[in-house]
PDB file of C-alpha atoms in Angstrom:
ATOM      1  CA  UNK A   1       0.000   0.000   0.000  1.00 75.00           C
ATOM      2  CA  UNK A   2       1.119   3.546  -0.738  1.00 91.00           C
ATOM      3  CA  UNK A   3       2.557   5.239   2.368  1.00 96.00           C
ATOM      4  CA  UNK A   4       0.469   8.078   3.785  1.00 97.00           C
ATOM      5  CA  UNK A   5       0.877  11.365   5.618  1.00 98.00           C
ATOM      6  CA  UNK A   6      -2.055  11.883   7.980  1.00 98.00           C
ATOM      7  CA  UNK A   7      -3.427  15.388   8.646  1.00 98.00           C
ATOM      8  CA  UNK A   8      -5.663  15.509  11.716  1.00 97.00           C
ATOM      9  CA  UNK A   9      -8.013  18.492  11.637  1.00 93.00           C
ATOM     10  CA  UNK A  10      -7.513  19.139   7.941  1.00 95.00           C
ATOM     11  CA  UNK A  11     -10.128  21.900   7.775  1.00 93.00           C
ATOM     12  CA  UNK A  12      -9.094  23.597  11.029  1.00 92.00           C
ATOM     13  CA  UNK A  13      -7.113  26.737  11.872  1.00 91.00           C
ATOM     14  CA  UNK A  14      -3.739  25.265  10.929  1.00 96.00           C
ATOM     15  CA  UNK A  15      -4.592  21.972   9.241  1.00 96.00           C
ATOM     16  CA  UNK A  16      -6.035  23.518   6.098  1.00 96.00           C
ATOM     17  CA  UNK A  17      -2.787  25.296   5.286  1.00 97.00           C
ATOM     18  CA  UNK A  18      -0.879  22.049   5.885  1.00 98.00           C
ATOM     19  CA  UNK A  19      -2.999  20.259   3.276  1.00 98.00           C
ATOM     20  CA  UNK A  20      -2.814  23.158   0.828  1.00 97.00           C
ATOM     21  CA  UNK A  21       0.973  23.460   1.092  1.00 98.00           C
ATOM     22  CA  UNK A  22       2.101  19.851   1.354  1.00 98.00           C
ATOM     23  CA  UNK A  23       1.297  18.598  -2.191  1.00 97.00           C
ATOM     24  CA  UNK A  24       3.569  21.212  -3.781  1.00 96.00           C
ATOM     25  CA  UNK A  25       6.427  20.318  -1.432  1.00 97.00           C
ATOM     26  CA  UNK A  26       6.081  16.585  -2.018  1.00 96.00           C
ATOM     27  CA  UNK A  27       6.159  17.059  -5.786  1.00 93.00           C
ATOM     28  CA  UNK A  28       9.333  19.151  -5.710  1.00 92.00           C
ATOM     29  CA  UNK A  29      12.102  17.607  -7.827  1.00 92.00           C
ATOM     30  CA  UNK A  30      14.043  14.963  -5.971  1.00 90.00           C
ATOM     31  CA  UNK A  31      11.733  14.679  -2.968  1.00 93.00           C
ATOM     32  CA  UNK A  32      11.729  10.975  -1.991  1.00 94.00           C
ATOM     33  CA  UNK A  33       8.254  11.385  -0.480  1.00 92.00           C
ATOM     34  CA  UNK A  34       6.645  12.242  -3.818  1.00 92.00           C
ATOM     35  CA  UNK A  35       4.690   8.973  -3.844  1.00 92.00           C
ATOM     36  CA  UNK A  36       3.026   9.511  -0.477  1.00 96.00           C
ATOM     37  CA  UNK A  37      -0.716  10.006  -0.177  1.00 96.00           C
ATOM     38  CA  UNK A  38      -2.090  12.821   1.970  1.00 98.00           C
ATOM     39  CA  UNK A  39      -4.958  11.674   4.195  1.00 98.00           C
ATOM     40  CA  UNK A  40      -6.983  14.710   5.245  1.00 97.00           C
ATOM     41  CA  UNK A  41      -9.248  13.955   8.211  1.00 96.00           C
ATOM     42  CA  UNK A  42     -12.491  15.888   8.566  1.00 93.00           C
ATOM     43  CA  UNK A  43     -15.848  15.583  10.287  1.00 88.00           C
ATOM     44  CA  UNK A  44     -17.707  16.102   7.012  1.00 88.00           C
ATOM     45  CA  UNK A  45     -16.442  15.255   3.532  1.00 88.00           C
ATOM     46  CA  UNK A  46     -19.211  17.379   2.028  1.00 90.00           C
ATOM     47  CA  UNK A  47     -18.316  20.644   3.768  1.00 91.00           C
ATOM     48  CA  UNK A  48     -17.122  23.439   1.438  1.00 91.00           C
ATOM     49  CA  UNK A  49     -13.616  23.368   2.949  1.00 91.00           C
ATOM     50  CA  UNK A  50     -13.300  19.586   2.615  1.00 93.00           C
ATOM     51  CA  UNK A  51     -14.610  19.670  -0.934  1.00 94.00           C
ATOM     52  CA  UNK A  52     -11.938  22.173  -1.938  1.00 94.00           C
ATOM     53  CA  UNK A  53      -9.161  20.153  -0.293  1.00 94.00           C
ATOM     54  CA  UNK A  54     -10.279  17.007  -2.121  1.00 94.00           C
ATOM     55  CA  UNK A  55      -9.437  18.718  -5.422  1.00 94.00           C
ATOM     56  CA  UNK A  56      -5.744  18.969  -4.526  1.00 94.00           C
ATOM     57  CA  UNK A  57      -3.351  16.444  -6.094  1.00 92.00           C
ATOM     58  CA  UNK A  58      -2.615  13.423  -3.935  1.00 93.00           C
ATOM     59  CA  UNK A  59      -5.139  14.413  -1.246  1.00 96.00           C
ATOM     60  CA  UNK A  60      -7.749  11.952  -0.013  1.00 96.00           C
ATOM     61  CA  UNK A  61     -10.371  13.381   2.345  1.00 96.00           C
ATOM     62  CA  UNK A  62     -11.605  10.935   4.996  1.00 95.00           C
ATOM     63  CA  UNK A  63     -14.358  11.261   7.584  1.00 94.00           C
ATOM     64  CA  UNK A  64     -12.814   9.993  10.817  1.00 93.00           C
ATOM     65  CA  UNK A  65     -12.904  11.072  14.451  1.00 94.00           C
ATOM     66  CA  UNK A  66      -9.225  11.282  15.329  1.00 96.00           C
ATOM     67  CA  UNK A  67      -9.752  10.377  18.980  1.00 96.00           C
ATOM     68  CA  UNK A  68     -10.977   6.948  17.836  1.00 97.00           C
ATOM     69  CA  UNK A  69      -7.906   6.209  15.687  1.00 97.00           C
ATOM     70  CA  UNK A  70      -6.156   3.015  16.726  1.00 98.00           C
ATOM     71  CA  UNK A  71      -2.752   1.531  15.983  1.00 98.00           C
ATOM     72  CA  UNK A  72      -4.459  -0.931  13.638  1.00 98.00           C
ATOM     73  CA  UNK A  73      -6.129   1.940  11.773  1.00 98.00           C
ATOM     74  CA  UNK A  74      -2.769   3.651  11.300  1.00 98.00           C
ATOM     75  CA  UNK A  75      -1.180   0.431  10.053  1.00 98.00           C
ATOM     76  CA  UNK A  76      -4.062  -0.306   7.684  1.00 97.00           C
ATOM     77  CA  UNK A  77      -3.676   3.141   6.107  1.00 97.00           C
ATOM     78  CA  UNK A  78       0.116   2.835   6.074  1.00 97.00           C
ATOM     79  CA  UNK A  79       0.559   6.140   7.905  1.00 98.00           C
ATOM     80  CA  UNK A  80       4.256   6.978   8.219  1.00 98.00           C
ATOM     81  CA  UNK A  81       3.961  10.656   9.184  1.00 98.00           C
ATOM     82  CA  UNK A  82       1.234  12.648  10.899  1.00 98.00           C
ATOM     83  CA  UNK A  83       0.156  16.161  11.809  1.00 98.00           C
ATOM     84  CA  UNK A  84      -2.094  16.844  14.778  1.00 98.00           C
ATOM     85  CA  UNK A  85      -3.617  20.034  16.131  1.00 96.00           C
ATOM     86  CA  UNK A  86      -5.551  18.806  19.139  1.00 95.00           C
ATOM     87  CA  UNK A  87      -8.357  20.543  20.999  1.00 93.00           C
ATOM     88  CA  UNK A  88      -7.604  22.299  24.301  1.00 92.00           C
ATOM     89  CA  UNK A  89     -10.424  20.808  26.366  1.00 94.00           C
ATOM     90  CA  UNK A  90      -9.644  19.399  29.832  1.00 96.00           C
ATOM     91  CA  UNK A  91      -9.404  15.872  28.414  1.00 96.00           C
ATOM     92  CA  UNK A  92      -6.788  16.849  25.833  1.00 97.00           C
ATOM     93  CA  UNK A  93      -3.951  14.949  27.489  1.00 98.00           C
ATOM     94  CA  UNK A  94      -5.927  11.725  27.664  1.00 98.00           C
ATOM     95  CA  UNK A  95      -6.969  11.872  24.024  1.00 98.00           C
ATOM     96  CA  UNK A  96      -3.807  13.251  22.452  1.00 98.00           C
ATOM     97  CA  UNK A  97      -1.509  10.953  24.436  1.00 98.00           C
ATOM     98  CA  UNK A  98      -3.618   8.015  23.258  1.00 98.00           C
ATOM     99  CA  UNK A  99      -3.068   9.158  19.679  1.00 98.00           C
ATOM    100  CA  UNK A 100       0.694   9.338  20.185  1.00 98.00           C
ATOM    101  CA  UNK A 101       0.788   5.932  21.862  1.00 98.00           C
ATOM    102  CA  UNK A 102      -1.053   4.450  18.900  1.00 98.00           C
ATOM    103  CA  UNK A 103       1.335   6.249  16.549  1.00 98.00           C
ATOM    104  CA  UNK A 104       4.274   4.731  18.419  1.00 98.00           C
ATOM    105  CA  UNK A 105       2.883   1.200  18.198  1.00 98.00           C
ATOM    106  CA  UNK A 106       1.241   1.648  14.799  1.00 98.00           C
ATOM    107  CA  UNK A 107       4.369   2.258  12.760  1.00 96.00           C
ATOM    108  CA  UNK A 108       4.240   6.054  12.445  1.00 98.00           C
ATOM    109  CA  UNK A 109       7.758   7.433  12.097  1.00 98.00           C
ATOM    110  CA  UNK A 110       7.293  11.189  12.620  1.00 98.00           C
ATOM    111  CA  UNK A 111       4.658  13.469  14.142  1.00 98.00           C
ATOM    112  CA  UNK A 112       4.332  17.256  13.956  1.00 98.00           C
ATOM    113  CA  UNK A 113       2.011  18.645  16.621  1.00 98.00           C
ATOM    114  CA  UNK A 114       0.672  22.072  17.496  1.00 98.00           C
ATOM    115  CA  UNK A 115       1.383  23.220  21.036  1.00 98.00           C
ATOM    116  CA  UNK A 116       0.714  26.709  22.413  1.00 98.00           C
ATOM    117  CA  UNK A 117       2.530  29.912  23.374  1.00 98.00           C
ATOM    118  CA  UNK A 118       6.068  28.911  24.353  1.00 98.00           C
ATOM    119  CA  UNK A 119       6.250  31.135  27.435  1.00 98.00           C
ATOM    120  CA  UNK A 120       3.278  29.223  28.875  1.00 98.00           C
ATOM    121  CA  UNK A 121       4.409  25.660  28.166  1.00 98.00           C
ATOM    122  CA  UNK A 122       5.653  24.824  31.630  1.00 98.00           C
ATOM    123  CA  UNK A 123       4.454  22.733  34.576  1.00 98.00           C
ATOM    124  CA  UNK A 124       3.552  25.758  36.692  1.00 98.00           C
ATOM    125  CA  UNK A 125       1.535  27.744  34.160  1.00 98.00           C
ATOM    126  CA  UNK A 126      -1.592  29.136  35.879  1.00 98.00           C
ATOM    127  CA  UNK A 127      -3.744  28.261  32.850  1.00 98.00           C
ATOM    128  CA  UNK A 128      -4.510  24.549  32.632  1.00 98.00           C
ATOM    129  CA  UNK A 129      -4.129  23.805  28.928  1.00 98.00           C
ATOM    130  CA  UNK A 130      -0.460  24.845  28.501  1.00 98.00           C
ATOM    131  CA  UNK A 131       0.366  22.365  31.286  1.00 98.00           C
ATOM    132  CA  UNK A 132      -1.268  19.684  29.142  1.00 98.00           C
ATOM    133  CA  UNK A 133       0.963  20.636  26.220  1.00 98.00           C
ATOM    134  CA  UNK A 134       3.987  20.511  28.528  1.00 98.00           C
ATOM    135  CA  UNK A 135       2.938  17.028  29.635  1.00 98.00           C
ATOM    136  CA  UNK A 136       2.525  15.818  26.040  1.00 98.00           C
ATOM    137  CA  UNK A 137       5.993  17.102  25.150  1.00 98.00           C
ATOM    138  CA  UNK A 138       7.449  15.430  28.245  1.00 98.00           C
ATOM    139  CA  UNK A 139       5.764  12.171  27.238  1.00 98.00           C
ATOM    140  CA  UNK A 140       7.147  12.318  23.702  1.00 98.00           C
ATOM    141  CA  UNK A 141      10.633  13.105  25.053  1.00 98.00           C
ATOM    142  CA  UNK A 142      10.643  10.047  27.316  1.00 98.00           C
ATOM    143  CA  UNK A 143      12.887   7.055  26.480  1.00 98.00           C
ATOM    144  CA  UNK A 144       9.818   4.902  25.864  1.00 98.00           C
ATOM    145  CA  UNK A 145       8.945   7.028  22.827  1.00 98.00           C
ATOM    146  CA  UNK A 146      12.428   7.057  21.299  1.00 98.00           C
ATOM    147  CA  UNK A 147      11.242   5.270  18.135  1.00 98.00           C
ATOM    148  CA  UNK A 148       8.731   8.016  17.349  1.00 98.00           C
ATOM    149  CA  UNK A 149      10.314  11.180  16.000  1.00 98.00           C
ATOM    150  CA  UNK A 150       8.397  14.380  16.699  1.00 98.00           C
ATOM    151  CA  UNK A 151       8.432  18.152  16.523  1.00 98.00           C
ATOM    152  CA  UNK A 152       6.239  20.439  18.625  1.00 98.00           C
ATOM    153  CA  UNK A 153       5.328  23.854  17.233  1.00 98.00           C
ATOM    154  CA  UNK A 154       4.677  26.503  19.893  1.00 98.00           C
ATOM    155  CA  UNK A 155       2.851  29.339  18.126  1.00 98.00           C
ATOM    156  CA  UNK A 156       1.888  32.634  19.662  1.00 98.00           C
ATOM    157  CA  UNK A 157      -1.785  33.601  19.804  1.00 98.00           C
ATOM    158  CA  UNK A 158      -3.340  33.574  16.344  1.00 98.00           C
ATOM    159  CA  UNK A 159      -3.793  36.916  14.590  1.00 98.00           C
ATOM    160  CA  UNK A 160      -7.317  35.979  13.544  1.00 98.00           C
ATOM    161  CA  UNK A 161      -8.382  35.440  17.168  1.00 97.00           C
ATOM    162  CA  UNK A 162      -6.899  38.753  18.311  1.00 98.00           C
ATOM    163  CA  UNK A 163      -8.211  40.796  15.395  1.00 98.00           C
ATOM    164  CA  UNK A 164     -11.753  39.459  14.930  1.00 98.00           C
ATOM    165  CA  UNK A 165     -13.208  41.998  17.425  1.00 98.00           C
ATOM    166  CA  UNK A 166     -11.529  44.805  15.462  1.00 98.00           C
ATOM    167  CA  UNK A 167     -12.921  43.487  12.172  1.00 98.00           C
ATOM    168  CA  UNK A 168     -16.406  43.135  13.667  1.00 98.00           C
ATOM    169  CA  UNK A 169     -16.401  46.696  14.978  1.00 98.00           C
ATOM    170  CA  UNK A 170     -15.349  48.024  11.561  1.00 98.00           C
ATOM    171  CA  UNK A 171     -18.105  46.023   9.837  1.00 98.00           C
ATOM    172  CA  UNK A 172     -20.647  47.188  12.402  1.00 97.00           C
ATOM    173  CA  UNK A 173     -19.698  50.840  11.993  1.00 98.00           C
ATOM    174  CA  UNK A 174     -19.806  50.621   8.210  1.00 97.00           C
ATOM    175  CA  UNK A 175     -23.297  49.136   8.384  1.00 97.00           C
ATOM    176  CA  UNK A 176     -24.917  51.128  11.184  1.00 97.00           C
ATOM    177  CA  UNK A 177     -22.624  54.006  12.120  1.00 97.00           C
ATOM    178  CA  UNK A 178     -22.633  52.675  15.669  1.00 96.00           C
ATOM    179  CA  UNK A 179     -19.787  51.310  17.809  1.00 97.00           C
ATOM    180  CA  UNK A 180     -19.821  48.681  20.496  1.00 96.00           C
ATOM    181  CA  UNK A 181     -16.963  48.247  22.976  1.00 98.00           C
ATOM    182  CA  UNK A 182     -13.778  47.060  21.278  1.00 98.00           C
ATOM    183  CA  UNK A 183     -12.675  44.132  23.426  1.00 98.00           C
ATOM    184  CA  UNK A 184      -9.028  43.193  22.898  1.00 98.00           C
ATOM    185  CA  UNK A 185      -7.246  40.326  24.624  1.00 98.00           C
ATOM    186  CA  UNK A 186      -3.878  42.083  24.212  1.00 98.00           C
ATOM    187  CA  UNK A 187      -2.528  44.821  26.478  1.00 98.00           C
ATOM    188  CA  UNK A 188      -2.511  48.467  25.447  1.00 98.00           C
ATOM    189  CA  UNK A 189       1.271  48.869  25.239  1.00 98.00           C
ATOM    190  CA  UNK A 190       2.981  45.460  25.642  1.00 98.00           C
ATOM    191  CA  UNK A 191       4.422  44.171  22.333  1.00 98.00           C
ATOM    192  CA  UNK A 192       3.159  40.802  21.117  1.00 98.00           C
ATOM    193  CA  UNK A 193       4.053  38.894  17.945  1.00 98.00           C
ATOM    194  CA  UNK A 194       0.650  37.517  16.937  1.00 98.00           C
ATOM    195  CA  UNK A 195       0.801  35.036  14.045  1.00 98.00           C
ATOM    196  CA  UNK A 196      -1.473  34.105  11.150  1.00 98.00           C
ATOM    197  CA  UNK A 197      -2.652  30.547  11.868  1.00 98.00           C
ATOM    198  CA  UNK A 198      -2.176  29.636   8.204  1.00 98.00           C
ATOM    199  CA  UNK A 199       1.536  30.345   8.439  1.00 98.00           C
ATOM    200  CA  UNK A 200       1.814  27.882  11.312  1.00 98.00           C
ATOM    201  CA  UNK A 201       0.368  25.263   8.979  1.00 98.00           C
ATOM    202  CA  UNK A 202       2.888  26.175   6.296  1.00 98.00           C
ATOM    203  CA  UNK A 203       5.786  25.531   8.701  1.00 98.00           C
ATOM    204  CA  UNK A 204       4.238  22.194   9.679  1.00 98.00           C
ATOM    205  CA  UNK A 205       3.930  21.200   6.010  1.00 98.00           C
ATOM    206  CA  UNK A 206       7.599  21.962   5.383  1.00 98.00           C
ATOM    207  CA  UNK A 207       8.573  19.765   8.319  1.00 98.00           C
ATOM    208  CA  UNK A 208       6.391  16.881   7.124  1.00 98.00           C
ATOM    209  CA  UNK A 209       7.971  17.112   3.666  1.00 98.00           C
ATOM    210  CA  UNK A 210      11.549  16.852   4.944  1.00 96.00           C
ATOM    211  CA  UNK A 211      13.446  13.870   3.571  1.00 95.00           C
ATOM    212  CA  UNK A 212      15.349  13.594   6.854  1.00 96.00           C
ATOM    213  CA  UNK A 213      13.348  14.541   9.932  1.00 97.00           C
ATOM    214  CA  UNK A 214      16.015  13.555  12.455  1.00 97.00           C
ATOM    215  CA  UNK A 215      17.425  17.095  12.619  1.00 97.00           C
ATOM    216  CA  UNK A 216      14.022  18.279  13.910  1.00 98.00           C
ATOM    217  CA  UNK A 217      13.404  15.325  16.217  1.00 98.00           C
ATOM    218  CA  UNK A 218      12.473  16.469  19.721  1.00 98.00           C
ATOM    219  CA  UNK A 219      12.520  20.129  18.716  1.00 98.00           C
ATOM    220  CA  UNK A 220      10.137  22.685  20.188  1.00 98.00           C
ATOM    221  CA  UNK A 221       9.988  25.610  17.800  1.00 98.00           C
ATOM    222  CA  UNK A 222       8.614  29.035  18.742  1.00 98.00           C
ATOM    223  CA  UNK A 223       6.493  30.772  16.095  1.00 98.00           C
ATOM    224  CA  UNK A 224       5.497  34.444  15.997  1.00 98.00           C
ATOM    225  CA  UNK A 225       4.447  36.823  13.272  1.00 98.00           C
ATOM    226  CA  UNK A 226       6.974  39.072  11.511  1.00 98.00           C
ATOM    227  CA  UNK A 227       6.290  42.137  13.637  1.00 98.00           C
ATOM    228  CA  UNK A 228       4.964  43.091  17.042  1.00 98.00           C
ATOM    229  CA  UNK A 229       1.692  44.830  17.688  1.00 98.00           C
ATOM    230  CA  UNK A 230      -0.244  45.924  20.782  1.00 98.00           C
ATOM    231  CA  UNK A 231      -3.696  47.161  21.708  1.00 98.00           C
ATOM    232  CA  UNK A 232      -2.932  50.760  20.874  1.00 98.00           C
ATOM    233  CA  UNK A 233      -1.743  49.861  17.364  1.00 98.00           C
ATOM    234  CA  UNK A 234      -4.854  47.767  16.739  1.00 98.00           C
ATOM    235  CA  UNK A 235      -7.046  50.694  17.785  1.00 98.00           C
ATOM    236  CA  UNK A 236      -5.142  52.925  15.368  1.00 98.00           C
ATOM    237  CA  UNK A 237      -5.793  50.449  12.533  1.00 98.00           C
ATOM    238  CA  UNK A 238      -9.503  50.422  13.343  1.00 98.00           C
ATOM    239  CA  UNK A 239      -9.640  54.208  13.375  1.00 98.00           C
ATOM    240  CA  UNK A 240      -7.978  54.356   9.964  1.00 98.00           C
ATOM    241  CA  UNK A 241     -10.796  52.186   8.584  1.00 98.00           C
ATOM    242  CA  UNK A 242     -13.746  53.953  10.252  1.00 98.00           C
ATOM    243  CA  UNK A 243     -12.384  57.511  10.092  1.00 98.00           C
ATOM    244  CA  UNK A 244     -13.394  58.430  13.662  1.00 98.00           C
ATOM    245  CA  UNK A 245     -11.945  57.698  17.126  1.00 98.00           C
ATOM    246  CA  UNK A 246     -12.799  54.370  18.733  1.00 98.00           C
ATOM    247  CA  UNK A 247     -15.192  55.325  21.523  1.00 96.00           C
ATOM    248  CA  UNK A 248     -14.621  52.559  24.072  1.00 97.00           C
ATOM    249  CA  UNK A 249     -11.788  50.025  24.373  1.00 98.00           C
ATOM    250  CA  UNK A 250     -11.349  47.205  26.875  1.00 98.00           C
ATOM    251  CA  UNK A 251      -7.747  45.986  26.925  1.00 98.00           C
ATOM    252  CA  UNK A 252      -6.675  42.676  28.498  1.00 98.00           C
ATOM    253  CA  UNK A 253     -10.256  41.593  27.999  1.00 98.00           C
ATOM    254  CA  UNK A 254     -10.929  37.921  28.785  1.00 97.00           C
ATOM    255  CA  UNK A 255     -14.685  38.201  29.273  1.00 96.00           C
ATOM    256  CA  UNK A 256     -15.198  35.676  26.479  1.00 95.00           C
ATOM    257  CA  UNK A 257     -14.157  32.987  28.977  1.00 95.00           C
ATOM    258  CA  UNK A 258     -17.329  33.641  30.977  1.00 94.00           C
ATOM    259  CA  UNK A 259     -19.476  33.100  27.900  1.00 92.00           C
ATOM    260  CA  UNK A 260     -17.452  30.062  26.847  1.00 93.00           C
ATOM    261  CA  UNK A 261     -17.936  28.437  30.234  1.00 92.00           C
ATOM    262  CA  UNK A 262     -21.674  29.081  30.305  1.00 92.00           C
ATOM    263  CA  UNK A 263     -22.359  27.901  26.755  1.00 90.00           C
ATOM    264  CA  UNK A 264     -19.799  25.127  26.357  1.00 91.00           C
ATOM    265  CA  UNK A 265     -18.863  23.716  29.745  1.00 91.00           C
ATOM    266  CA  UNK A 266     -21.373  24.573  32.501  1.00 88.00           C
ATOM    267  CA  UNK A 267     -23.779  21.791  31.547  1.00 89.00           C
ATOM    268  CA  UNK A 268     -21.022  19.207  31.204  1.00 90.00           C
ATOM    269  CA  UNK A 269     -19.884  19.215  34.827  1.00 88.00           C
ATOM    270  CA  UNK A 270     -16.422  20.553  33.994  1.00 92.00           C
ATOM    271  CA  UNK A 271     -14.667  22.385  36.806  1.00 94.00           C
ATOM    272  CA  UNK A 272     -15.323  26.126  36.668  1.00 94.00           C
ATOM    273  CA  UNK A 273     -12.009  26.602  38.439  1.00 96.00           C
ATOM    274  CA  UNK A 274     -10.162  24.791  35.650  1.00 96.00           C
ATOM    275  CA  UNK A 275     -11.911  26.531  32.754  1.00 96.00           C
ATOM    276  CA  UNK A 276     -11.576  29.988  34.294  1.00 96.00           C
ATOM    277  CA  UNK A 277      -7.820  29.453  34.613  1.00 97.00           C
ATOM    278  CA  UNK A 278      -7.690  30.235  30.878  1.00 97.00           C
ATOM    279  CA  UNK A 279      -8.006  33.879  31.911  1.00 97.00           C
ATOM    280  CA  UNK A 280      -4.400  33.668  33.121  1.00 98.00           C
ATOM    281  CA  UNK A 281      -3.015  32.492  29.763  1.00 98.00           C
ATOM    282  CA  UNK A 282      -2.471  35.971  28.232  1.00 98.00           C
ATOM    283  CA  UNK A 283      -0.425  37.195  31.189  1.00 98.00           C
ATOM    284  CA  UNK A 284       2.890  36.348  29.522  1.00 98.00           C
ATOM    285  CA  UNK A 285       1.948  38.462  26.507  1.00 98.00           C
ATOM    286  CA  UNK A 286       0.878  41.335  28.773  1.00 98.00           C
ATOM    287  CA  UNK A 287       4.342  41.114  30.344  1.00 98.00           C
ATOM    288  CA  UNK A 288       6.017  41.434  26.928  1.00 98.00           C
ATOM    289  CA  UNK A 289       7.371  37.869  26.895  1.00 98.00           C
ATOM    290  CA  UNK A 290       5.884  36.816  23.541  1.00 98.00           C
ATOM    291  CA  UNK A 291       7.455  39.177  21.042  1.00 98.00           C
ATOM    292  CA  UNK A 292       8.380  38.489  17.429  1.00 98.00           C
ATOM    293  CA  UNK A 293      12.042  38.372  18.447  1.00 98.00           C
ATOM    294  CA  UNK A 294      11.464  35.063  20.273  1.00 98.00           C
ATOM    295  CA  UNK A 295      10.788  33.145  17.042  1.00 98.00           C
ATOM    296  CA  UNK A 296      13.092  30.146  16.649  1.00 98.00           C
ATOM    297  CA  UNK A 297      15.841  30.647  14.079  1.00 98.00           C
ATOM    298  CA  UNK A 298      14.908  27.288  12.532  1.00 98.00           C
ATOM    299  CA  UNK A 299      11.425  28.609  11.756  1.00 98.00           C
ATOM    300  CA  UNK A 300      12.910  31.612   9.972  1.00 98.00           C
ATOM    301  CA  UNK A 301      15.006  29.218   7.887  1.00 97.00           C
ATOM    302  CA  UNK A 302      12.186  26.773   7.132  1.00 97.00           C
ATOM    303  CA  UNK A 303       9.324  29.152   6.252  1.00 98.00           C
ATOM    304  CA  UNK A 304       9.550  32.556   7.895  1.00 98.00           C
ATOM    305  CA  UNK A 305       6.094  33.983   8.725  1.00 98.00           C
ATOM    306  CA  UNK A 306       5.357  37.091   6.663  1.00 98.00           C
ATOM    307  CA  UNK A 307       1.744  38.101   7.275  1.00 98.00           C
ATOM    308  CA  UNK A 308       1.478  41.302   9.301  1.00 98.00           C
ATOM    309  CA  UNK A 309      -1.464  42.206  11.559  1.00 98.00           C
ATOM    310  CA  UNK A 310      -2.564  44.797   8.998  1.00 98.00           C
ATOM    311  CA  UNK A 311      -2.674  42.167   6.251  1.00 98.00           C
ATOM    312  CA  UNK A 312      -4.661  39.734   8.388  1.00 98.00           C
ATOM    313  CA  UNK A 313      -7.159  42.430   9.371  1.00 98.00           C
ATOM    314  CA  UNK A 314      -7.645  43.318   5.710  1.00 98.00           C
ATOM    315  CA  UNK A 315      -8.376  39.657   4.935  1.00 97.00           C
ATOM    316  CA  UNK A 316     -10.883  39.409   7.805  1.00 98.00           C
ATOM    317  CA  UNK A 317     -12.753  42.404   6.425  1.00 98.00           C
ATOM    318  CA  UNK A 318     -13.059  40.676   3.057  1.00 93.00           C
ATOM    319  CA  UNK A 319     -14.697  37.629   4.599  1.00 73.00           C
TER     320      UNK A 319
END
């Protein structure tokens, strides 16, 4: 059977760019992986995003819940390399570690995974989900997993997530002439190197297409955008679009966590204490610890991120 590269979450924030980029890299002259299939996992093969991906050369779209993938499934599809961008729910460690265990025993040779902001990936992070990423990386680095090569990408907060409130205010003002409060998760003055999620996927694709992955084995690469921004700069961009001052701004705003808990977790019995710890996650960016200068030099060599906050905001306004 033809060997396969598995993309978990193929229509997600980062997975789509992996699938879009990988075919071109595999077909580059002299690439020994040119015969590999790309298995793009999705919840619905008939969704618009999945339909577009299915048109790409060498891509096969499959409906499969990744948390139910077994070692036998991986062997039957001859998966030799895999990409995974897991969810950040409280059961992430249980489900993602099961995936990696099955990869280890199912013949997978190399995995590229998406972690989170590097400054938070530590055992004492106040927010719960970066501790899960730290635990996954510790698991993969253990002697028991020596046969499974891996790379963990630690991207900064995605530009789209930071800038959506700005785009929504601009759209609202253009339509009604009214402004609601501009709620920004970033601080007013602290520099932060937010990154386009698509460019994270591009880096992952380049890693998966490497003929020799050993040089990246066990690496934890930090990814940021090409330039820093802050709350004040985002407000200035909004004002350029609407032509009047922004009336009301809430910096360091994490009120969305309250809504997320009520709508997504309250009825499930999840600990409010655990979910609300997410409010502590941006603290490292507010302290200026997540700037563009912290990007790993290897990332700049592989596929340096280029999309500025202004470019991402412009794209959001076109959507």
